[in-house]
Backbone as JSON, one array per atom type, in Angstrom:
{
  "sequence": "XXXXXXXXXXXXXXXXXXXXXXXXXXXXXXXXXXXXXXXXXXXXXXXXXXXXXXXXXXXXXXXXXXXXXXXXXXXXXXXXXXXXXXXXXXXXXXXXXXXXXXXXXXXXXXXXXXXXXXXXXXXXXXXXXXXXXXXXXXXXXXXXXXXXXXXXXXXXXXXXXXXXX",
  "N": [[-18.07, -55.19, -64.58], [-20.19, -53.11, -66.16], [-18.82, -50.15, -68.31], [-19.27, -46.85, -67.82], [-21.33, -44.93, -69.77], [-20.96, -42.53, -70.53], [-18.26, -41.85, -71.01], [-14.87, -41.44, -72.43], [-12.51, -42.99, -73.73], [-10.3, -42.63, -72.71], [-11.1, -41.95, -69.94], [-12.44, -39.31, -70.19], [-14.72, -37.12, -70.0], [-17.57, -37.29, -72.27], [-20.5, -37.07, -75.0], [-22.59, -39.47, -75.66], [-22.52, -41.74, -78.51], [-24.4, -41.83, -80.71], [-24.92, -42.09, -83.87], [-25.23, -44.34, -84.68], [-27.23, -45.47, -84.34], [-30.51, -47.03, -84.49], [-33.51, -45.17, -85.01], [-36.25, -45.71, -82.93], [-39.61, -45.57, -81.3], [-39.41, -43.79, -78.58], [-40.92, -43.45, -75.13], [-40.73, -42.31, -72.03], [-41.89, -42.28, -68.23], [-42.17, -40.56, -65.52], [-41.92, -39.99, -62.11], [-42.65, -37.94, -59.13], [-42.94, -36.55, -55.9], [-44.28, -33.89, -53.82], [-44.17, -33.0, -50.97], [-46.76, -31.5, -48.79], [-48.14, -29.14, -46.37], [-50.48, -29.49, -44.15], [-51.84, -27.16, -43.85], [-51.38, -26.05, -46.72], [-52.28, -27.86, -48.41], [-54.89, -27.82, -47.44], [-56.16, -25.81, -48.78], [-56.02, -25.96, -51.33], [-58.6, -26.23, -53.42], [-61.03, -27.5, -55.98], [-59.18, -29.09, -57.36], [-57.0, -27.55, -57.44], [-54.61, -24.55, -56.31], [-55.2, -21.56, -56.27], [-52.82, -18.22, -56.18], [-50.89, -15.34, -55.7], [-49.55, -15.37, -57.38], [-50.49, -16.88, -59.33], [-52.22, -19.53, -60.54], [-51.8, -22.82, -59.07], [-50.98, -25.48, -59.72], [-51.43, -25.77, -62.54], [-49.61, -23.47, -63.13], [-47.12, -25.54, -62.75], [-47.71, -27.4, -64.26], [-47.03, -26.26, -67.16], [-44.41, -25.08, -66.38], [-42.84, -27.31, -66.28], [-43.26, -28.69, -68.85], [-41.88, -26.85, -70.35], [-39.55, -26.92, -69.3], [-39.09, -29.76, -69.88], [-38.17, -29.33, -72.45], [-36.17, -27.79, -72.81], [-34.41, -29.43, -71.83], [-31.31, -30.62, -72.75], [-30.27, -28.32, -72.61], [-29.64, -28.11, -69.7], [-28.88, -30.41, -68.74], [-25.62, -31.38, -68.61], [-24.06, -33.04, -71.4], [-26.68, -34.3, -72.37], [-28.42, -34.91, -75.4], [-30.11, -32.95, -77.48], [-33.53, -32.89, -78.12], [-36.02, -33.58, -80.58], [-38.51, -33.03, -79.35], [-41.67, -35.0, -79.4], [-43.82, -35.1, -77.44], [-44.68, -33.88, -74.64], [-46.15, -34.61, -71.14], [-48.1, -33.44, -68.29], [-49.44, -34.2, -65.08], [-50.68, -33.76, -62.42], [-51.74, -34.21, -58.93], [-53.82, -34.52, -56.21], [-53.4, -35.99, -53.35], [-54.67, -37.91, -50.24], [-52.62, -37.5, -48.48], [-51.55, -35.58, -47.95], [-50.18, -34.8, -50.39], [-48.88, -33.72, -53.51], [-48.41, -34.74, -55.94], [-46.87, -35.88, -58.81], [-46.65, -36.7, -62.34], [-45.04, -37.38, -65.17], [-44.65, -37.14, -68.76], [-42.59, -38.1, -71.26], [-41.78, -38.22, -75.18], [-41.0, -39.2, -78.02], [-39.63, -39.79, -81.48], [-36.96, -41.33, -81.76], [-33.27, -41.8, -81.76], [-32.29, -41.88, -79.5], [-33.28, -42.02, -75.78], [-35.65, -40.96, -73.55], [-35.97, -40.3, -70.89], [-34.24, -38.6, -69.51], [-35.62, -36.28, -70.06], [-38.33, -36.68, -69.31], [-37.59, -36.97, -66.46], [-36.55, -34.58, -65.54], [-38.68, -32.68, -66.44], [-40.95, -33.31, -64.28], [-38.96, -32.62, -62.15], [-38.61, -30.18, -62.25], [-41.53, -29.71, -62.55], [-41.88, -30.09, -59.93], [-40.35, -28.1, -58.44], [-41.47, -25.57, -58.89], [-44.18, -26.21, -57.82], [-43.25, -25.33, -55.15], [-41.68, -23.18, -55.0], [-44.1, -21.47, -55.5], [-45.57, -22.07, -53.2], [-44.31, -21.54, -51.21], [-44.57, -19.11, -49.81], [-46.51, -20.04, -48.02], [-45.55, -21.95, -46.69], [-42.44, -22.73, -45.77], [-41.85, -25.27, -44.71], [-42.12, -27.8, -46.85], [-41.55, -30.54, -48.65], [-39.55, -31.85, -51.03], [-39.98, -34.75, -53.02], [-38.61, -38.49, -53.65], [-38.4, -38.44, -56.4], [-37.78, -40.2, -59.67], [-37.74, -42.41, -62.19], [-40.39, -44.12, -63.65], [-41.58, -45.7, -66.02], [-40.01, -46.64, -68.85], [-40.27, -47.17, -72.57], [-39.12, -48.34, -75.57], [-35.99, -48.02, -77.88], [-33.06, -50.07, -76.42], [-34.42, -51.66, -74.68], [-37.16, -51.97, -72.13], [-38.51, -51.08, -69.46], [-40.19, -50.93, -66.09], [-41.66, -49.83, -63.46], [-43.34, -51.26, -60.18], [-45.2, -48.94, -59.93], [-45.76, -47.73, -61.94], [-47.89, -45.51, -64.2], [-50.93, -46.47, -65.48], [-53.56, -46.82, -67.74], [-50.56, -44.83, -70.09], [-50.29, -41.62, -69.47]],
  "CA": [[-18.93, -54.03, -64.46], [-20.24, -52.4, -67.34], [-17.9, -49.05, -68.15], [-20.17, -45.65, -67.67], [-21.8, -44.55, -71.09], [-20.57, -40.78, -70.8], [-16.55, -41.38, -70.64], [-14.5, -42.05, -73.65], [-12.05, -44.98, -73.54], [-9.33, -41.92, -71.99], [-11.72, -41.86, -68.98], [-13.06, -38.19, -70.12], [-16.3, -36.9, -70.63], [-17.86, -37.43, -73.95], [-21.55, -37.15, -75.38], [-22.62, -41.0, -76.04], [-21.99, -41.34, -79.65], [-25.55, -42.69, -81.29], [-24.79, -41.98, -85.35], [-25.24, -45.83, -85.68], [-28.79, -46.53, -83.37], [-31.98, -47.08, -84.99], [-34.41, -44.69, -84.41], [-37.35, -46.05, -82.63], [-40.68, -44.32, -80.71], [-39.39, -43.68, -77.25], [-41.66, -43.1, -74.48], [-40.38, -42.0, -70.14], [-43.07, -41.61, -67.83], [-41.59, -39.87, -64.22], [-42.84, -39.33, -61.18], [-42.06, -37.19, -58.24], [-43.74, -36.25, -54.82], [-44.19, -32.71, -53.3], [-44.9, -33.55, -49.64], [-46.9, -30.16, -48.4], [-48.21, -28.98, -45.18], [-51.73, -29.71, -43.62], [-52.8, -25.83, -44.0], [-51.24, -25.49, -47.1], [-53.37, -28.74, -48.93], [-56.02, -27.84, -47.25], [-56.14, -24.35, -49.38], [-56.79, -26.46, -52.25], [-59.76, -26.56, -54.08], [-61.54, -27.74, -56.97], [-57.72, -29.47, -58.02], [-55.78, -26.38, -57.88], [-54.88, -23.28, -56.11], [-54.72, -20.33, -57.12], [-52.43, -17.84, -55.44], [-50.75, -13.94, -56.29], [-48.24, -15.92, -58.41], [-51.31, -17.54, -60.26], [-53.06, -21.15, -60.38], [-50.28, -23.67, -58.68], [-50.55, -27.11, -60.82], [-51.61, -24.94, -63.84], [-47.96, -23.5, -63.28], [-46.37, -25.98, -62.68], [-47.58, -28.12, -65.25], [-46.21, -25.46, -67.96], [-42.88, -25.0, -66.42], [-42.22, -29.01, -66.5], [-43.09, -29.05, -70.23], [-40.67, -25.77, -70.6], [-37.9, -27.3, -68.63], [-38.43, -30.79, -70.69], [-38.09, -29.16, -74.4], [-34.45, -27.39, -72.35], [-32.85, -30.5, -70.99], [-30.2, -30.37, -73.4], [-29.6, -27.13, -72.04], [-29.77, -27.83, -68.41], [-28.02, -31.47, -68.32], [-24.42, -31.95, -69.94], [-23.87, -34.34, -72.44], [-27.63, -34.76, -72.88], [-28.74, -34.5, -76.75], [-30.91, -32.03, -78.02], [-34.46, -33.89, -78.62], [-37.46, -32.82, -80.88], [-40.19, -33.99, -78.43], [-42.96, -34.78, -79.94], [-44.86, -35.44, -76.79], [-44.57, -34.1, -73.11], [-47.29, -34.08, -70.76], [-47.98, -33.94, -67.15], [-50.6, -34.79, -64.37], [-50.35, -33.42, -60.76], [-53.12, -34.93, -58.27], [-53.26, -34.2, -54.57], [-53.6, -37.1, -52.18], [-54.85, -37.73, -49.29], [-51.05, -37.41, -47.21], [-51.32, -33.87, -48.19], [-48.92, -34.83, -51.23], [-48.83, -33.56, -55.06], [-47.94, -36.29, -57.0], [-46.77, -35.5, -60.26], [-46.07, -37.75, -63.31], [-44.24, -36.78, -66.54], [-44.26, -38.3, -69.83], [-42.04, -37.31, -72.61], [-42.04, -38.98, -76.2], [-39.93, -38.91, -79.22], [-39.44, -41.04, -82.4], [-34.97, -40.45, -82.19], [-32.13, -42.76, -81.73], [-31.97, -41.81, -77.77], [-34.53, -42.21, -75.06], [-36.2, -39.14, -73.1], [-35.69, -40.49, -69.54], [-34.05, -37.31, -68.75], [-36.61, -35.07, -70.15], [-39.28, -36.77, -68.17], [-37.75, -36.56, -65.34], [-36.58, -33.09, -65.57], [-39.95, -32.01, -66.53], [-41.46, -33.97, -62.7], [-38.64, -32.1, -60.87], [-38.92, -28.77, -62.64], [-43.03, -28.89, -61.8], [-42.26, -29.93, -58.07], [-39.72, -26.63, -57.9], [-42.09, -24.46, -59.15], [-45.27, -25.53, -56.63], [-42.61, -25.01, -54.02], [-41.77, -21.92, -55.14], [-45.37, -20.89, -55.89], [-46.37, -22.2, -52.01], [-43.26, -21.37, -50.23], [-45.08, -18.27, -49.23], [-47.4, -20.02, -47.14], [-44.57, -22.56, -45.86], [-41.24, -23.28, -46.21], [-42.09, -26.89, -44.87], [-42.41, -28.51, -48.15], [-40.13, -31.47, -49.07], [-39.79, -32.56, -52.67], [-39.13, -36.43, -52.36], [-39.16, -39.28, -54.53], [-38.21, -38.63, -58.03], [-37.49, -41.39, -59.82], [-38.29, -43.03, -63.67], [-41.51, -45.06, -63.36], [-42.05, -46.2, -67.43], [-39.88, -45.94, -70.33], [-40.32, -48.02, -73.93], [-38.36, -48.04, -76.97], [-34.54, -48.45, -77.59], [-32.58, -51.56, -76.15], [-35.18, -52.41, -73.23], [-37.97, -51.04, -71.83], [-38.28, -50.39, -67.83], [-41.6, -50.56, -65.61], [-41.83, -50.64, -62.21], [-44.93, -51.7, -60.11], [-45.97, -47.98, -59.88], [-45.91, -47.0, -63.05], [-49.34, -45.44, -64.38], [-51.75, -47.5, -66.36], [-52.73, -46.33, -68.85], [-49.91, -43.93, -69.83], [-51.03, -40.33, -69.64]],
  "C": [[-18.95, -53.29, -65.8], [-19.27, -50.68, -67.56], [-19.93, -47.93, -68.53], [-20.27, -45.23, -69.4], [-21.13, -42.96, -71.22], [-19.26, -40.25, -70.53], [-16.4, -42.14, -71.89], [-13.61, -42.65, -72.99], [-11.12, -43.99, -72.29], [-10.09, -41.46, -70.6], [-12.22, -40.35, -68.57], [-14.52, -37.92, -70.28], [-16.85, -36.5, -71.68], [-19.35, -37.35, -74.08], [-21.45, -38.52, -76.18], [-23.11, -40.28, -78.14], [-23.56, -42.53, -80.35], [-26.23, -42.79, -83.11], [-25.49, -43.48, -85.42], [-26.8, -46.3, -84.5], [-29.38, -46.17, -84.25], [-32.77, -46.26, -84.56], [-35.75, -45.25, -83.83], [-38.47, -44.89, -81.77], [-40.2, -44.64, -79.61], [-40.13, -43.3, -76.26], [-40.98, -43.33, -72.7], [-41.26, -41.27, -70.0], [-42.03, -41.37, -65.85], [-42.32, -39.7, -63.39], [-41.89, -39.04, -59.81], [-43.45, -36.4, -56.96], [-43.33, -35.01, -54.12], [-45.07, -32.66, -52.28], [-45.18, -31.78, -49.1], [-47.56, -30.46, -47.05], [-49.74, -29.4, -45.34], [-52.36, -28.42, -44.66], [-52.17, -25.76, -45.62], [-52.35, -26.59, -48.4], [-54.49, -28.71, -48.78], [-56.96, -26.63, -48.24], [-56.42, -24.86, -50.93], [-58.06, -26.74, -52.91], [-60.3, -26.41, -55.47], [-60.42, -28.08, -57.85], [-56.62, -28.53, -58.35], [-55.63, -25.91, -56.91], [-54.42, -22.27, -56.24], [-54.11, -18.85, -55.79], [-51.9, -16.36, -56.2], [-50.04, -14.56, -57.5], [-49.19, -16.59, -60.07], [-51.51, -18.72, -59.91], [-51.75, -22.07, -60.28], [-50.05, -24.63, -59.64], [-50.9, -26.69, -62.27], [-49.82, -24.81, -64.26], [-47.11, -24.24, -63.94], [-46.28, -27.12, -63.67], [-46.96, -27.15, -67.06], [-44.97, -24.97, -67.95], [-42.34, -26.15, -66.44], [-42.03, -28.92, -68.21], [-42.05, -27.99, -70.59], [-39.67, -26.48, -70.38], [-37.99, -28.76, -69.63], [-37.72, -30.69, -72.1], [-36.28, -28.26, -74.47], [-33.67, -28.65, -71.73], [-31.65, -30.38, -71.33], [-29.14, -28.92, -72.56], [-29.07, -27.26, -70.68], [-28.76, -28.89, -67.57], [-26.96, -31.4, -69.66], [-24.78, -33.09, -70.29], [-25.42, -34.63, -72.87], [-28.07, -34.37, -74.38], [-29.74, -33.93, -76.44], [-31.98, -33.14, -78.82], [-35.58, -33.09, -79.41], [-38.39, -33.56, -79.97], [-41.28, -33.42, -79.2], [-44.05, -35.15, -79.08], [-44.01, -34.96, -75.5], [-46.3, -33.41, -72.44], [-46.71, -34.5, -69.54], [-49.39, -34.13, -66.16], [-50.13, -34.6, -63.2], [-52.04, -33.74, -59.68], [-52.54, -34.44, -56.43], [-53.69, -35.14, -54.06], [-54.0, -37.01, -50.78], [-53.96, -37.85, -48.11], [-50.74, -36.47, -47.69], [-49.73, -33.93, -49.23], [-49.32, -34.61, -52.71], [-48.49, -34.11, -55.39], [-47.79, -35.85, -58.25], [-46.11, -36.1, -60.88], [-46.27, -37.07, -64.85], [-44.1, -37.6, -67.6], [-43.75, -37.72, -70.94], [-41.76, -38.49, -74.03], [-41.4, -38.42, -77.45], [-39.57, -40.13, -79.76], [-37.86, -40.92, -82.49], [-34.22, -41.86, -81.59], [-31.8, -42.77, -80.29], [-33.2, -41.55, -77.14], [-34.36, -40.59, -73.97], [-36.62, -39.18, -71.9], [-35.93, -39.16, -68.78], [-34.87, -35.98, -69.17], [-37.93, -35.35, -69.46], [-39.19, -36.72, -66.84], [-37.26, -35.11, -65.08], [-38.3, -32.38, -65.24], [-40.92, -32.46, -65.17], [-40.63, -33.21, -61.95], [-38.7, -30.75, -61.25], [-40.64, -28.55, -61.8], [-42.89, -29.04, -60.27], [-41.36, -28.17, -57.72], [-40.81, -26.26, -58.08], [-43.59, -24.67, -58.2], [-44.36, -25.03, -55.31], [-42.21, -23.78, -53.96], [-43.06, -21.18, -55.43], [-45.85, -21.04, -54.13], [-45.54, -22.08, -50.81], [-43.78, -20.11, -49.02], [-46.1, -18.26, -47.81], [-46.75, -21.13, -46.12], [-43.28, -22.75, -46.26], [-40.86, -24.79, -45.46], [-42.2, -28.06, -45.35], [-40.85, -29.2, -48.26], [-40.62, -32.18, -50.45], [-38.85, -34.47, -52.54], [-39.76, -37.63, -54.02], [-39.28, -39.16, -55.68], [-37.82, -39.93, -58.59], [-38.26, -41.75, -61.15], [-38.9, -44.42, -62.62], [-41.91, -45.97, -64.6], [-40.94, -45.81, -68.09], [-39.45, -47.66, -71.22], [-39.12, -47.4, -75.16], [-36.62, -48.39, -76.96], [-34.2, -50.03, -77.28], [-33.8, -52.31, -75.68], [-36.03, -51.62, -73.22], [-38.38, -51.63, -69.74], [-39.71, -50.22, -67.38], [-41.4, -50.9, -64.24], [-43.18, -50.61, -61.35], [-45.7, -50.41, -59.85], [-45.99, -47.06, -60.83], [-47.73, -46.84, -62.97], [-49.37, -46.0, -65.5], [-52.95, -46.54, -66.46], [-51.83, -45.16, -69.02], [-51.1, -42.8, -70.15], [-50.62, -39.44, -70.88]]
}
């Protein structure tokens, strides 16, 4: 079994040590599902909605990119990244579900996994907190890395989006 990347040999917790990687262009694309109510999807229109708090996927797509450019802050051991790319994309479905997919991007010696998916579960808090008002029925489900390039390997599984966003 491979030993865990974030313990030193004394089985403590260490920040992975990446002085000696190559920098390459990294690219993690995330996605995460914010299963809402009948009445509260239905309140949707024209791809948004707008509520006292302000416009929901507007929000929530500006507190994802906030929370991706803090990971460092938010997860131990994670490095401090210049991102030179996060974006996101929230869609409503027809199973009364927000769908939201995260892509974060950086030319650095470590991949930006955890800032894409940060930035997918940061925007599902924040419609939940933006629509809690009208239920507290809402289940955030299904996070999970969908894309990422660069580094050792690169990772796709069959629901990644095409083309990235």
């Amino acid at each position: 079994m491979q030993p865990l990347s974030h313990l030193n040999s004394g089985k403590m917790p260490a920040m992975v040590d990446i002085h000696a990687k190559t920098p390459t262009r990294r690219i993690a694309q995330a996605r995460a599902v914010v299963n809402l109510t009948q009445e509260i999807a239905s309140r949707f229109q024209n791809g948004d909605l707008l509520l006292a708090k302000g416009p929901v996927f507007h929000t929530a797509i500006l507190a994802g990119i906030q929370a991706a450019k803090r990971t460092d802050s938010l997860i131990p051991l994670c490095h401090s990244l210049p991102l030179e790319n996060c974006s996101i994309e929230i869609s409503l479905n027809d199973q009364n579900q927000a769908v939201v997919v995260a892509e974060a991007g950086v030319f650095g010696k470590t991949g930006v996994e955890m800032e894409a998916l940060t930035a997918a579960s940061i925007a599902c808090l924040t419609i939940y907190d933006m629509c809690k008002s009208l239920s507290h029925d809402i289940v955030i489900s299904d996070i999970r890395l969908i894309r990422k390039t660069g580094g050792k390997s690169d990772f796709k599984t069959s629901e990644a989006a095409q083309p990235p966003i």
